[in-house]
Short mmCIF file of C-alpha atoms and ligand atoms in Angstrom, two decimals:
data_model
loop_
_atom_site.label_atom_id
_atom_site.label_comp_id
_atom_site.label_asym_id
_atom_site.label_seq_id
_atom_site.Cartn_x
_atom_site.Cartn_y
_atom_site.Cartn_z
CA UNK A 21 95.62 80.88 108.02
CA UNK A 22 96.90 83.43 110.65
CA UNK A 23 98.97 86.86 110.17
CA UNK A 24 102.06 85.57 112.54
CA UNK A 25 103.18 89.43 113.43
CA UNK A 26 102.26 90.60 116.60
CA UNK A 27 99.68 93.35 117.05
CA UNK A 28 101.22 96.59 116.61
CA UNK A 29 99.75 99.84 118.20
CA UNK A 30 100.26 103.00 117.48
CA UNK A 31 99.09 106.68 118.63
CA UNK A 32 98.58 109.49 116.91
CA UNK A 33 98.70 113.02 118.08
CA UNK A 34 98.41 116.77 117.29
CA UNK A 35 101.27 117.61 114.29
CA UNK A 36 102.26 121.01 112.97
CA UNK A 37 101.45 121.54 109.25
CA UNK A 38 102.27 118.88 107.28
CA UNK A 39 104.43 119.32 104.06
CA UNK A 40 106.52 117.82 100.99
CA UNK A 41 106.71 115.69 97.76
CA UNK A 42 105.63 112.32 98.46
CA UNK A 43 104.69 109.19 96.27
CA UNK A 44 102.20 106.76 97.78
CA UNK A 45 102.76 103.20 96.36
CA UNK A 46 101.50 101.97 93.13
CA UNK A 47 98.10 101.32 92.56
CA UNK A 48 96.83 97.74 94.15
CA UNK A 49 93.75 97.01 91.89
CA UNK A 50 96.37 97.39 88.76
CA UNK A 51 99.06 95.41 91.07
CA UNK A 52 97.00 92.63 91.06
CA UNK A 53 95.75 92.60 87.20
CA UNK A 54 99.23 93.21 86.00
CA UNK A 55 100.91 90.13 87.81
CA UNK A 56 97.66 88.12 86.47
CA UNK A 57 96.93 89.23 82.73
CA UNK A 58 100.81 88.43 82.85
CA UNK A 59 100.47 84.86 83.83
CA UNK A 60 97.96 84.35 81.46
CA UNK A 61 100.07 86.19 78.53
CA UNK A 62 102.37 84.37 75.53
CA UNK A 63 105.69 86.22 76.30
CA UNK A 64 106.96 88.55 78.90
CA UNK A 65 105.48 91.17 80.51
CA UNK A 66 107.07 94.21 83.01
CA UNK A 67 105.77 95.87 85.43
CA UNK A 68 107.80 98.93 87.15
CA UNK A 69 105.87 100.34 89.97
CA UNK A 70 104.47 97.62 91.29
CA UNK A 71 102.92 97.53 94.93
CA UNK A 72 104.86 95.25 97.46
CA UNK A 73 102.06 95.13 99.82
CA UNK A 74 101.60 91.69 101.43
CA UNK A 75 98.25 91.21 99.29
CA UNK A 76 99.92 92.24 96.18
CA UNK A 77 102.80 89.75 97.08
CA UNK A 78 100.25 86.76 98.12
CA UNK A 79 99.18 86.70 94.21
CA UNK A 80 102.85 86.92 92.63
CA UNK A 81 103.28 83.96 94.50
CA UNK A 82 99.70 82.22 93.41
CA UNK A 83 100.86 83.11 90.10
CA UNK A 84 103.91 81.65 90.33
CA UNK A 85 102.38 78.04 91.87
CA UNK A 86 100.20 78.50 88.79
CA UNK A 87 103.06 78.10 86.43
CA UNK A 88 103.75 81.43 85.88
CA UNK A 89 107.47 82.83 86.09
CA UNK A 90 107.58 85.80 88.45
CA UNK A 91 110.77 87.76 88.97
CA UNK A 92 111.49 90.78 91.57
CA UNK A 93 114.61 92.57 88.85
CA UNK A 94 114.72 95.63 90.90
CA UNK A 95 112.62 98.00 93.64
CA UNK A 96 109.11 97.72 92.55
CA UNK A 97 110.35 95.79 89.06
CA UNK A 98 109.25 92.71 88.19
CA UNK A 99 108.71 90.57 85.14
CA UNK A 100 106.32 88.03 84.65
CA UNK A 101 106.45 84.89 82.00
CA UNK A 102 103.03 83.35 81.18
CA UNK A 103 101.78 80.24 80.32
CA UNK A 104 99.25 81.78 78.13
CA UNK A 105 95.15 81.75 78.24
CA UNK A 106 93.81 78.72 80.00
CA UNK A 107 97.62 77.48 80.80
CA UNK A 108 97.47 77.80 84.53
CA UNK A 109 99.37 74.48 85.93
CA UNK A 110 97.41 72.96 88.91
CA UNK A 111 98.81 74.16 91.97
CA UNK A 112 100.49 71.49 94.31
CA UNK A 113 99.35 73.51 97.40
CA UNK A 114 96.48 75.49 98.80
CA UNK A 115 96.88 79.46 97.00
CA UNK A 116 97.05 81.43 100.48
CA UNK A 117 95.94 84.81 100.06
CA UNK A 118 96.46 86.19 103.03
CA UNK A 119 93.75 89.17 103.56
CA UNK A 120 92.89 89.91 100.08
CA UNK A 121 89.68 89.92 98.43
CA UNK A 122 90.45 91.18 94.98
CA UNK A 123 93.90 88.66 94.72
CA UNK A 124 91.65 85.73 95.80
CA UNK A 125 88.25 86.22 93.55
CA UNK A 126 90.71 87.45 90.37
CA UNK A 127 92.64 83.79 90.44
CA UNK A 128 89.02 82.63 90.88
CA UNK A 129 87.86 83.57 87.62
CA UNK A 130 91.21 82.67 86.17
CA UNK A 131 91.48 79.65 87.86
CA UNK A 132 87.68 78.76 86.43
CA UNK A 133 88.91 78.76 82.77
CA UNK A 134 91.56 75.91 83.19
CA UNK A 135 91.19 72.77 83.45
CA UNK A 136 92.91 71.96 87.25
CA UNK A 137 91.82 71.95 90.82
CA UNK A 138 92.92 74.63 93.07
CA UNK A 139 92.43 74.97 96.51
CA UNK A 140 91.55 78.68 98.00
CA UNK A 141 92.15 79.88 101.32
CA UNK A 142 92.93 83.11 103.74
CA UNK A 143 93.31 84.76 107.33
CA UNK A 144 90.55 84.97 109.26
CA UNK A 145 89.25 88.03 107.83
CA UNK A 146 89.34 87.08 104.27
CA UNK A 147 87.26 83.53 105.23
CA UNK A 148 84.56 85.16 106.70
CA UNK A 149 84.05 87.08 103.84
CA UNK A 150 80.99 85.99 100.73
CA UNK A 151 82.29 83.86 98.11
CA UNK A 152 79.44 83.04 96.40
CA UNK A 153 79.06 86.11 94.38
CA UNK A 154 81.75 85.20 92.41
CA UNK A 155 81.24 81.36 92.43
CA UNK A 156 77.61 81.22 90.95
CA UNK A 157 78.38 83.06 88.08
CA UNK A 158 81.64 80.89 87.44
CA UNK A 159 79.73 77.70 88.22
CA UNK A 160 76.88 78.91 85.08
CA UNK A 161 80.34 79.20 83.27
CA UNK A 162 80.92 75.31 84.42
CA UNK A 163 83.69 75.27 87.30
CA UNK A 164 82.50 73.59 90.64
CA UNK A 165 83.22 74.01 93.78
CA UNK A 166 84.22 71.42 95.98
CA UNK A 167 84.81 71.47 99.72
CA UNK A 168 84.19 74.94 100.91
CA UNK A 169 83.49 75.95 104.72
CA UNK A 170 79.98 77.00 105.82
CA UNK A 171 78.21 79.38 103.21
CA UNK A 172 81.01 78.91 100.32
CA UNK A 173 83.74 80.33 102.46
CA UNK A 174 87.28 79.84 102.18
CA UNK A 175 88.95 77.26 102.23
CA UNK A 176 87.23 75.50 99.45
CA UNK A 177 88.28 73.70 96.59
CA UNK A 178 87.82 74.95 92.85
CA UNK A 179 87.86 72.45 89.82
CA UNK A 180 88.15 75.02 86.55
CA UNK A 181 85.94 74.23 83.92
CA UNK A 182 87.33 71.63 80.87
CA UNK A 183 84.92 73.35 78.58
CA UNK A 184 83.74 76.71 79.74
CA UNK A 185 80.76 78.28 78.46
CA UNK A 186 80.56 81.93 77.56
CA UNK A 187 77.82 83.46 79.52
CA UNK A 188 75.59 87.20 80.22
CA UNK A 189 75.70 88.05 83.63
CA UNK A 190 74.10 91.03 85.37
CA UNK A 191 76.11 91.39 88.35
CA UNK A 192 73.97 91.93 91.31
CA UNK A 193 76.00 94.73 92.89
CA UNK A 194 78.81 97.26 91.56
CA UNK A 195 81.96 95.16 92.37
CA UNK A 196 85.11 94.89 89.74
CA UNK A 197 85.94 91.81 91.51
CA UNK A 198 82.69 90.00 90.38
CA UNK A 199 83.08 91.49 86.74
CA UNK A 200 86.54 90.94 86.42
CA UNK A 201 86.49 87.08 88.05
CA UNK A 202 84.11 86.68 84.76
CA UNK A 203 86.07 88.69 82.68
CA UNK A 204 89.52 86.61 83.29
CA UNK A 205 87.32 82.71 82.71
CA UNK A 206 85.93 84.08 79.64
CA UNK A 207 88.77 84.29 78.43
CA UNK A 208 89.30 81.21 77.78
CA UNK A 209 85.73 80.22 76.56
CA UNK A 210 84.80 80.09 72.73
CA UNK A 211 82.47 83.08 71.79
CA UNK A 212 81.48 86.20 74.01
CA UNK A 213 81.39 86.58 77.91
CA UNK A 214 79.15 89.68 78.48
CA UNK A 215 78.93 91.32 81.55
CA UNK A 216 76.32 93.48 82.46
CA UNK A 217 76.61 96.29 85.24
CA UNK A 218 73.93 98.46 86.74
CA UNK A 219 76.35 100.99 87.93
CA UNK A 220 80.47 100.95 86.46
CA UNK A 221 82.64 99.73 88.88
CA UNK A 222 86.21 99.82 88.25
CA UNK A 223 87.47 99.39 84.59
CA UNK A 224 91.67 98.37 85.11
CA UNK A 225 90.65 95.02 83.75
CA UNK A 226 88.98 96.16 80.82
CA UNK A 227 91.70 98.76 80.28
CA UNK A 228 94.26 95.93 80.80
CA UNK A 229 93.05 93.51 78.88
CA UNK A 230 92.75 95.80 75.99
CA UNK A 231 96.36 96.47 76.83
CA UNK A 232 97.35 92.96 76.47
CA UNK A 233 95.69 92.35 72.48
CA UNK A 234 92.68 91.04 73.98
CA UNK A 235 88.84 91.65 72.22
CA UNK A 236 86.97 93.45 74.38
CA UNK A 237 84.54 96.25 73.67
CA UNK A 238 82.83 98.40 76.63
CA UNK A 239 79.37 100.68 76.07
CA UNK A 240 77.11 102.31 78.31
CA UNK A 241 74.13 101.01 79.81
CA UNK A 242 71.60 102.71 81.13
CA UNK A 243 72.16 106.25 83.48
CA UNK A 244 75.66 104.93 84.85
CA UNK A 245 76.05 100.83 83.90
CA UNK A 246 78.07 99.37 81.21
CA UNK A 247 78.17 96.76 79.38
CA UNK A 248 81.61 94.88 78.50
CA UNK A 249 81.38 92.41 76.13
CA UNK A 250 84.92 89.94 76.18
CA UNK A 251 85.45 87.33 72.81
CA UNK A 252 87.28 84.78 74.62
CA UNK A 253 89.93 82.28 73.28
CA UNK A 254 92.32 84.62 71.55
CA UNK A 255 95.70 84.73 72.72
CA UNK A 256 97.53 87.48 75.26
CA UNK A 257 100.67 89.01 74.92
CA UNK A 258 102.79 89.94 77.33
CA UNK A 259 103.50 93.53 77.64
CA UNK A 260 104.51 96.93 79.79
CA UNK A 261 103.24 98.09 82.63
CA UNK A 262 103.58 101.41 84.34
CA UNK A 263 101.73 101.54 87.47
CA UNK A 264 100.58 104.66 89.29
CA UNK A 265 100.35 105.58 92.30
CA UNK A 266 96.96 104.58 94.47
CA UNK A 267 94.41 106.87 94.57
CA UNK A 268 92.96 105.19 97.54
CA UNK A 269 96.72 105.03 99.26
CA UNK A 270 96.77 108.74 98.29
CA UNK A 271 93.41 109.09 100.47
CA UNK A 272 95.28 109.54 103.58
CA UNK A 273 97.96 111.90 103.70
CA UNK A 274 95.56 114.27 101.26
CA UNK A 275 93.05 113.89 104.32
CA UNK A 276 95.71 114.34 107.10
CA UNK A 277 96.72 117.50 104.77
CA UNK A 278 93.15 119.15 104.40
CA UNK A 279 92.37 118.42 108.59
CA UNK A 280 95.91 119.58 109.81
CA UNK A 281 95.97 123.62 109.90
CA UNK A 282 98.54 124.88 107.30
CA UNK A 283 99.62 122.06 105.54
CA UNK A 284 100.38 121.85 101.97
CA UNK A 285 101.69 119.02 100.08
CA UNK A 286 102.35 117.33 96.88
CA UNK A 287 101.32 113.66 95.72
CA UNK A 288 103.18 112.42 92.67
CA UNK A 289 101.54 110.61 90.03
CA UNK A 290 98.16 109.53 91.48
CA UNK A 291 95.74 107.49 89.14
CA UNK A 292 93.39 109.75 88.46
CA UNK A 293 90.53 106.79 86.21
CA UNK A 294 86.80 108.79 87.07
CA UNK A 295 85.84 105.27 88.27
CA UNK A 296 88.38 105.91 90.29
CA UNK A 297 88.54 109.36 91.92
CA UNK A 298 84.44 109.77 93.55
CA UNK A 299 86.57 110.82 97.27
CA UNK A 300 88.25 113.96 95.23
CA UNK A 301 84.86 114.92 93.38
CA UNK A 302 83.16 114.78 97.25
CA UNK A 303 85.94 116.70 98.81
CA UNK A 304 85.94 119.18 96.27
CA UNK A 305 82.23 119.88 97.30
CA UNK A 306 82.98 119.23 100.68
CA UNK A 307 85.38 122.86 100.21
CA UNK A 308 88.72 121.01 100.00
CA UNK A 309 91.65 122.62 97.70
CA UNK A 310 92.76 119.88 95.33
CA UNK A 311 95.12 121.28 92.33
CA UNK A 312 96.09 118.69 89.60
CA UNK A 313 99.33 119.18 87.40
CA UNK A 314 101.11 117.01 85.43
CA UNK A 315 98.43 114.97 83.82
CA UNK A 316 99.41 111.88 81.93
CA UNK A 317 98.74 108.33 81.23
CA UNK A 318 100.37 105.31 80.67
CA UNK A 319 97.97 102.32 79.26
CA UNK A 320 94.55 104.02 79.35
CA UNK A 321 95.46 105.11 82.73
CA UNK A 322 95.50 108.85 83.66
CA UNK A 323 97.54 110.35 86.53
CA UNK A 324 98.56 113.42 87.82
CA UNK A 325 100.37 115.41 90.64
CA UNK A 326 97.99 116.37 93.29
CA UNK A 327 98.72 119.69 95.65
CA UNK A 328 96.66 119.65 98.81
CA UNK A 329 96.46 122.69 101.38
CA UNK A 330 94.52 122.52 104.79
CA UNK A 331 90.74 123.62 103.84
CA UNK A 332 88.03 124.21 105.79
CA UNK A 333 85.48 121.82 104.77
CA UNK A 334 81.74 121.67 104.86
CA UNK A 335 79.16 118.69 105.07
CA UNK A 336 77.86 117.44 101.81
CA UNK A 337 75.46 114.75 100.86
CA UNK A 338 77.33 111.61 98.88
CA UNK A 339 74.67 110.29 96.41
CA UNK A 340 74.52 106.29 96.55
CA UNK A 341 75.48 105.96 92.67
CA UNK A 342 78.76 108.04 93.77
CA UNK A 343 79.70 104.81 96.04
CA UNK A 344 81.15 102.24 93.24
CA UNK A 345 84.00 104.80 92.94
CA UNK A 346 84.87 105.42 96.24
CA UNK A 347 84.12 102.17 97.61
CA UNK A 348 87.37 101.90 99.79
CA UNK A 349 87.01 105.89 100.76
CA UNK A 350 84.62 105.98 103.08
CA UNK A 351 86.44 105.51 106.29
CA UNK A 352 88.94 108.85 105.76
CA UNK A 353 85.48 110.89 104.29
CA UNK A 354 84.29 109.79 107.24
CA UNK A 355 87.34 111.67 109.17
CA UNK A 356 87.04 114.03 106.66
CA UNK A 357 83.55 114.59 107.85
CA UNK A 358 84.10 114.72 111.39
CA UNK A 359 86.31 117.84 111.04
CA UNK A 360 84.30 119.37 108.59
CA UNK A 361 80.97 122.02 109.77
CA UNK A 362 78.12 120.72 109.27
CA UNK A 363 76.20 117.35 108.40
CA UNK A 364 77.57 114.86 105.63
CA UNK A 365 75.38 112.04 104.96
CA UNK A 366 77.20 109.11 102.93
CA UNK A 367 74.29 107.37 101.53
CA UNK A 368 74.38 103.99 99.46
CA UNK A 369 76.91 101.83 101.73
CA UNK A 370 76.13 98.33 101.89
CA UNK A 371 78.53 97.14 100.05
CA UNK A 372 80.59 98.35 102.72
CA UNK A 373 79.59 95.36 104.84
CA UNK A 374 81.36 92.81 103.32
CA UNK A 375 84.85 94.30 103.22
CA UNK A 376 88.17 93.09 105.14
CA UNK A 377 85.75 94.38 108.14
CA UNK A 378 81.85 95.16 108.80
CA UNK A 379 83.16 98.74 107.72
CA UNK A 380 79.89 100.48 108.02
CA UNK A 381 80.09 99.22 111.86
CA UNK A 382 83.78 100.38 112.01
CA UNK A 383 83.82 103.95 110.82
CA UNK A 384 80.31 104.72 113.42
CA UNK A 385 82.87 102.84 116.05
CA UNK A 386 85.98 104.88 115.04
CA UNK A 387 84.26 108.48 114.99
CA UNK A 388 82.35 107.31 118.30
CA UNK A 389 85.37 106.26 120.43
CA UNK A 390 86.78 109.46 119.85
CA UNK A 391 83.90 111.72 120.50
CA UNK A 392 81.99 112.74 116.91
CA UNK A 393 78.33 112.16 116.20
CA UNK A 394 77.63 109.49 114.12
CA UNK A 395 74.71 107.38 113.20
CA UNK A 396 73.60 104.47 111.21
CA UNK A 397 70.49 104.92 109.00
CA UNK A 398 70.05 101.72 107.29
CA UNK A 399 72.81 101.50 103.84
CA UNK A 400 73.25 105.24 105.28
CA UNK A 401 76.24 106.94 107.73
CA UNK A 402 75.35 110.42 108.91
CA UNK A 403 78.52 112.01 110.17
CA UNK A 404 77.96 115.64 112.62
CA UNK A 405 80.89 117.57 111.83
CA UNK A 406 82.09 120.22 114.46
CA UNK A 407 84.92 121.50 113.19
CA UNK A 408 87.21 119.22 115.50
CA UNK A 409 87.38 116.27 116.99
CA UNK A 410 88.15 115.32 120.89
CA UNK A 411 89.85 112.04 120.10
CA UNK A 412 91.08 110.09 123.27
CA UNK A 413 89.83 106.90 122.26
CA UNK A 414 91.18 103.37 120.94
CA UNK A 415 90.36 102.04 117.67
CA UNK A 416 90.03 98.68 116.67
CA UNK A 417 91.42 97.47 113.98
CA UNK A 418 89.29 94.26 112.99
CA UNK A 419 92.34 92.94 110.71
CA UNK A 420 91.07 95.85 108.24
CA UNK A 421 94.12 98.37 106.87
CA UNK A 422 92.01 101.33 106.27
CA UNK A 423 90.15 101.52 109.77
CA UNK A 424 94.28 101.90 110.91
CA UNK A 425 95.58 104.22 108.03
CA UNK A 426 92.00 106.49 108.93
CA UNK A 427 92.62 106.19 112.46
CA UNK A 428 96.23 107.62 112.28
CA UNK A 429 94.70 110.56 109.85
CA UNK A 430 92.51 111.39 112.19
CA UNK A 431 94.50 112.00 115.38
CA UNK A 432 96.77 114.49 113.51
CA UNK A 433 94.46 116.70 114.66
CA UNK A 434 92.21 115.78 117.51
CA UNK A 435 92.35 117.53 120.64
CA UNK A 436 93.44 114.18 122.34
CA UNK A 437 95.42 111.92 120.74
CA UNK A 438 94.34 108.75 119.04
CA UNK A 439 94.99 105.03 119.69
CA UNK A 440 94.97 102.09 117.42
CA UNK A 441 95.09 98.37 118.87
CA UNK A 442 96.77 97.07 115.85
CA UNK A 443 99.14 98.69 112.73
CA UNK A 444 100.13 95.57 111.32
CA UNK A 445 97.37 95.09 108.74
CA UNK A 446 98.39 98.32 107.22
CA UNK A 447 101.32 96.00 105.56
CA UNK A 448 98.87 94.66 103.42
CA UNK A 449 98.11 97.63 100.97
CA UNK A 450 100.54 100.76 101.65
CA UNK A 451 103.82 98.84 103.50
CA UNK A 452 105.84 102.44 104.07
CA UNK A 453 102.39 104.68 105.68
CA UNK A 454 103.76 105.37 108.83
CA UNK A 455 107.58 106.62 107.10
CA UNK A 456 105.84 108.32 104.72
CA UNK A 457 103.13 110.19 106.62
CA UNK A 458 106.48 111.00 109.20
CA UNK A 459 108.39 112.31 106.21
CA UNK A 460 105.46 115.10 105.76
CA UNK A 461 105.17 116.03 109.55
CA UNK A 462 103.08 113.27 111.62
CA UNK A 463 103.85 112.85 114.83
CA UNK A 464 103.15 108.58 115.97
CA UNK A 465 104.57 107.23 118.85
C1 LIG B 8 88.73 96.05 93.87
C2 LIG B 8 87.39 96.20 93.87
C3 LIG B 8 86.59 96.66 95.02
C4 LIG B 8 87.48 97.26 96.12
C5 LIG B 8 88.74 96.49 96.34
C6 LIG B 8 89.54 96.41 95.05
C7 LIG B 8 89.40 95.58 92.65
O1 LIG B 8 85.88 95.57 95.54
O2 LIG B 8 86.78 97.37 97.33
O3 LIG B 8 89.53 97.09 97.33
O4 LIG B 8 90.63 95.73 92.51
O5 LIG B 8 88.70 95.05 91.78
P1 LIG B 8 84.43 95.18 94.92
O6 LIG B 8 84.63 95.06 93.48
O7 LIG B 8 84.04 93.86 95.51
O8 LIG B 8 83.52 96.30 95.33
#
């Protein structure tokens, strides 16, 4: 399935300091979890805060051909009605979802622990991505795939297990996706689904799940792993959720702040969850001045204000274990980088691959195009910072909304402005960017 907007390009150019109070949209990892744990609950469950980003949006309405009962009751307020754990209804058409990732392999696992057929598909980004790292591990829990294109691409069929087995599974890479796609079909299998992970990815679904009554105890494994160990079959109850706003939303206007010569603004209530937050810990090194205030928490999640003033940054070396929590960061360190003096060599990045684009390929495009040194060294990206950046080039997109949003940060500040071929992706994940970023003093045309 195809995106039916046109491409939209935009151009971004020199801006005086940027400044003001903004909030970024809530959180889309906790987006997602909320409108699913809710589906699966016994009750009701609201969510204020929610993020109305076209992914976000593409799982309400899976949820809702699921069985569940998902209501918009007000701007970013919605409730959901569940059908409790392994309730899902089987779907009477194909659950499109559109260019996300996390939406389509968290129904997965879901979908795995009932006993129906669903089919799975996306845009053309989102079916060239791997499947099958969810899929095996599902299929040792006993759902099968059916048709799927080449390689267990989308579209492909799913047939949830009638009896699913609780399994241990050490997850081959750092991804929350994999863990939590396990997480959400052990649920409904008798005994305990334990997941193993060499390095902790993202913990919302634990922290959700504990949220919503169910059994679920996390410990540490080795240097930086855990180990989260699920007892499946009890029941979930529906309950509030406050979500904050995304720390990897948040990612661009606190770049365009620390590149853009006298800025100083405010982000309200950013998720601040360590597994969360590796892009402030490297900027921080990196010289960048990042005050928190206001520090809070609603359901095991913290948050806090965030001030950001125009730094001048230095390159730093990113260890590889840093990566799992700042997976989606790279692209604006990258822009980060370019501005900064000195080397800064991301190391670790694989994973980075197999994301809405080859985004390893994208960022050493990006910084090229527009004049900074850049190399690939194996899982590696060496960025030469030079204090500025010529800019003049055209970025491509690749259906992916971070290359855009990173794009647009970085020619707030380039000598020569800075095209991208296509803005419309940016819908996906942070709807109001280009408002918001205005609001604070970018100049797009
Ligand atoms: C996400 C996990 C990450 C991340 C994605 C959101 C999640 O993917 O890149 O944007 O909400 O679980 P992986 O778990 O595959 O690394």
């Amino acid at each position: 399935m195809t995106k039916s907007s046109k491409p939209a390009p935009l151009e971004a150019r020199s801006s005086g300091p940027l400044s003001g109070n903004v909030r970024v949209p809530g959180d889309k990892s906790i987006s997602h979890r909320a409108l699913i744990l809710g589906a699966l609950s016994v009750g009701e469950t609201r969510i204020s805060g929610l993020l109305e980003g076209e992914d976000v949006l593409n799982t309400a309405k899976s949820m809702q051909a699921l069985g569940g009962e998902v209501k918009r009751t007000g701007d970013f307020a919605w409730t959901v009605r569940g059908v409790g754990v392994a309730g899902f209804a089987e779907p009477k058409m194909a659950l499109d979802f559109g260019n996300s990732g996390t939406g389509c392999r968290l129904v997965m696992g879901a979908v795995a622990g009932c006993p129906i057929t669903a089919t799975f598909d996306g845009d053309a980004s989102l079916r060239s991505r791997p499947m099958r790292r969810v899929l095996d591990p599902l299929a040792l829990m006993g759902a099968k795939v059916g048709n799927s294109a080449e390689g267990g691409r989308l579209p492909l069929t799913l047939e949830g297990a009638r009896e699913p087995v609780p399994i241990t599974y050490r997850t081959p890479v750092a991804s929350a996706q994999i863990k939590s796609a396990l997480l959400l079909a052990g649920l409904a299998a008798p005994g305990v689904t334990t997941v193993i992970e060499q390095e902790a990815s993202r913990d919302h679904t634990e922290l959700m799940l504990r949220h919503f009554g169910a059994e679920i105890v996390s410990t540490k494994e080795g240097a930086h792993g855990r180990k989260i160990a699920l007892t499946g079959q009890g029941e979930l109850h529906g309950a509030d959720v406050v979500v904050p706003a995304d720390p990897s939303s948040a990612a661009f206007p606190l770049v365009a702040a620390l590149i853009v010569e006298g800025s100083d603004i405010s982000l309200a209530d950013v998720m601040t969850n360590p597994l969360r937050t590796g892009l402030f810990a490297t900027l921080r090194e990196m010289g960048a001045s990042i005050e928190e205030s206001e520090v809070r928490g609603d359901a095991g999640e913290p948050m806090a204000r965030l001030r950001v003033r125009a730094s001048k940054l230095r390159g730093v070396e990113v260890p590889p274990e840093r990566a799992p929590s700042m997976i989606d960061e790279y692209l604006v360190l990258a822009v980060a980088a370019s501005y900064a003096e000195g080397t800064t060599i991301m190391r670790g990045l694989k994973e980075l691959r197999v994301k809405e684009s080859d985004r390893l390929e994208a960022t050493a495009a990006m910084l090229r195009v527009n004049g900074v040194g850049v190399e690939i060294s194996g899982d590696d990206l060496i960025v030469e910072g030079r204090g500025h950046v010529p800019g003049g080039g055209v970025v491509r997109t690749h259906m992916d909304h971070r290359i855009a949003m990173s794009a647009l940060v970085m020619g707030l500040a380039s000598d020569k402005p800075v095209k991208v071929d296509d803005t419309s992706f940016i819908a996906t994940s942070f709807p109001d960017f280009i408002a918001i970023m205005r609001k604070l003093g970018a100049e797009y045309s």
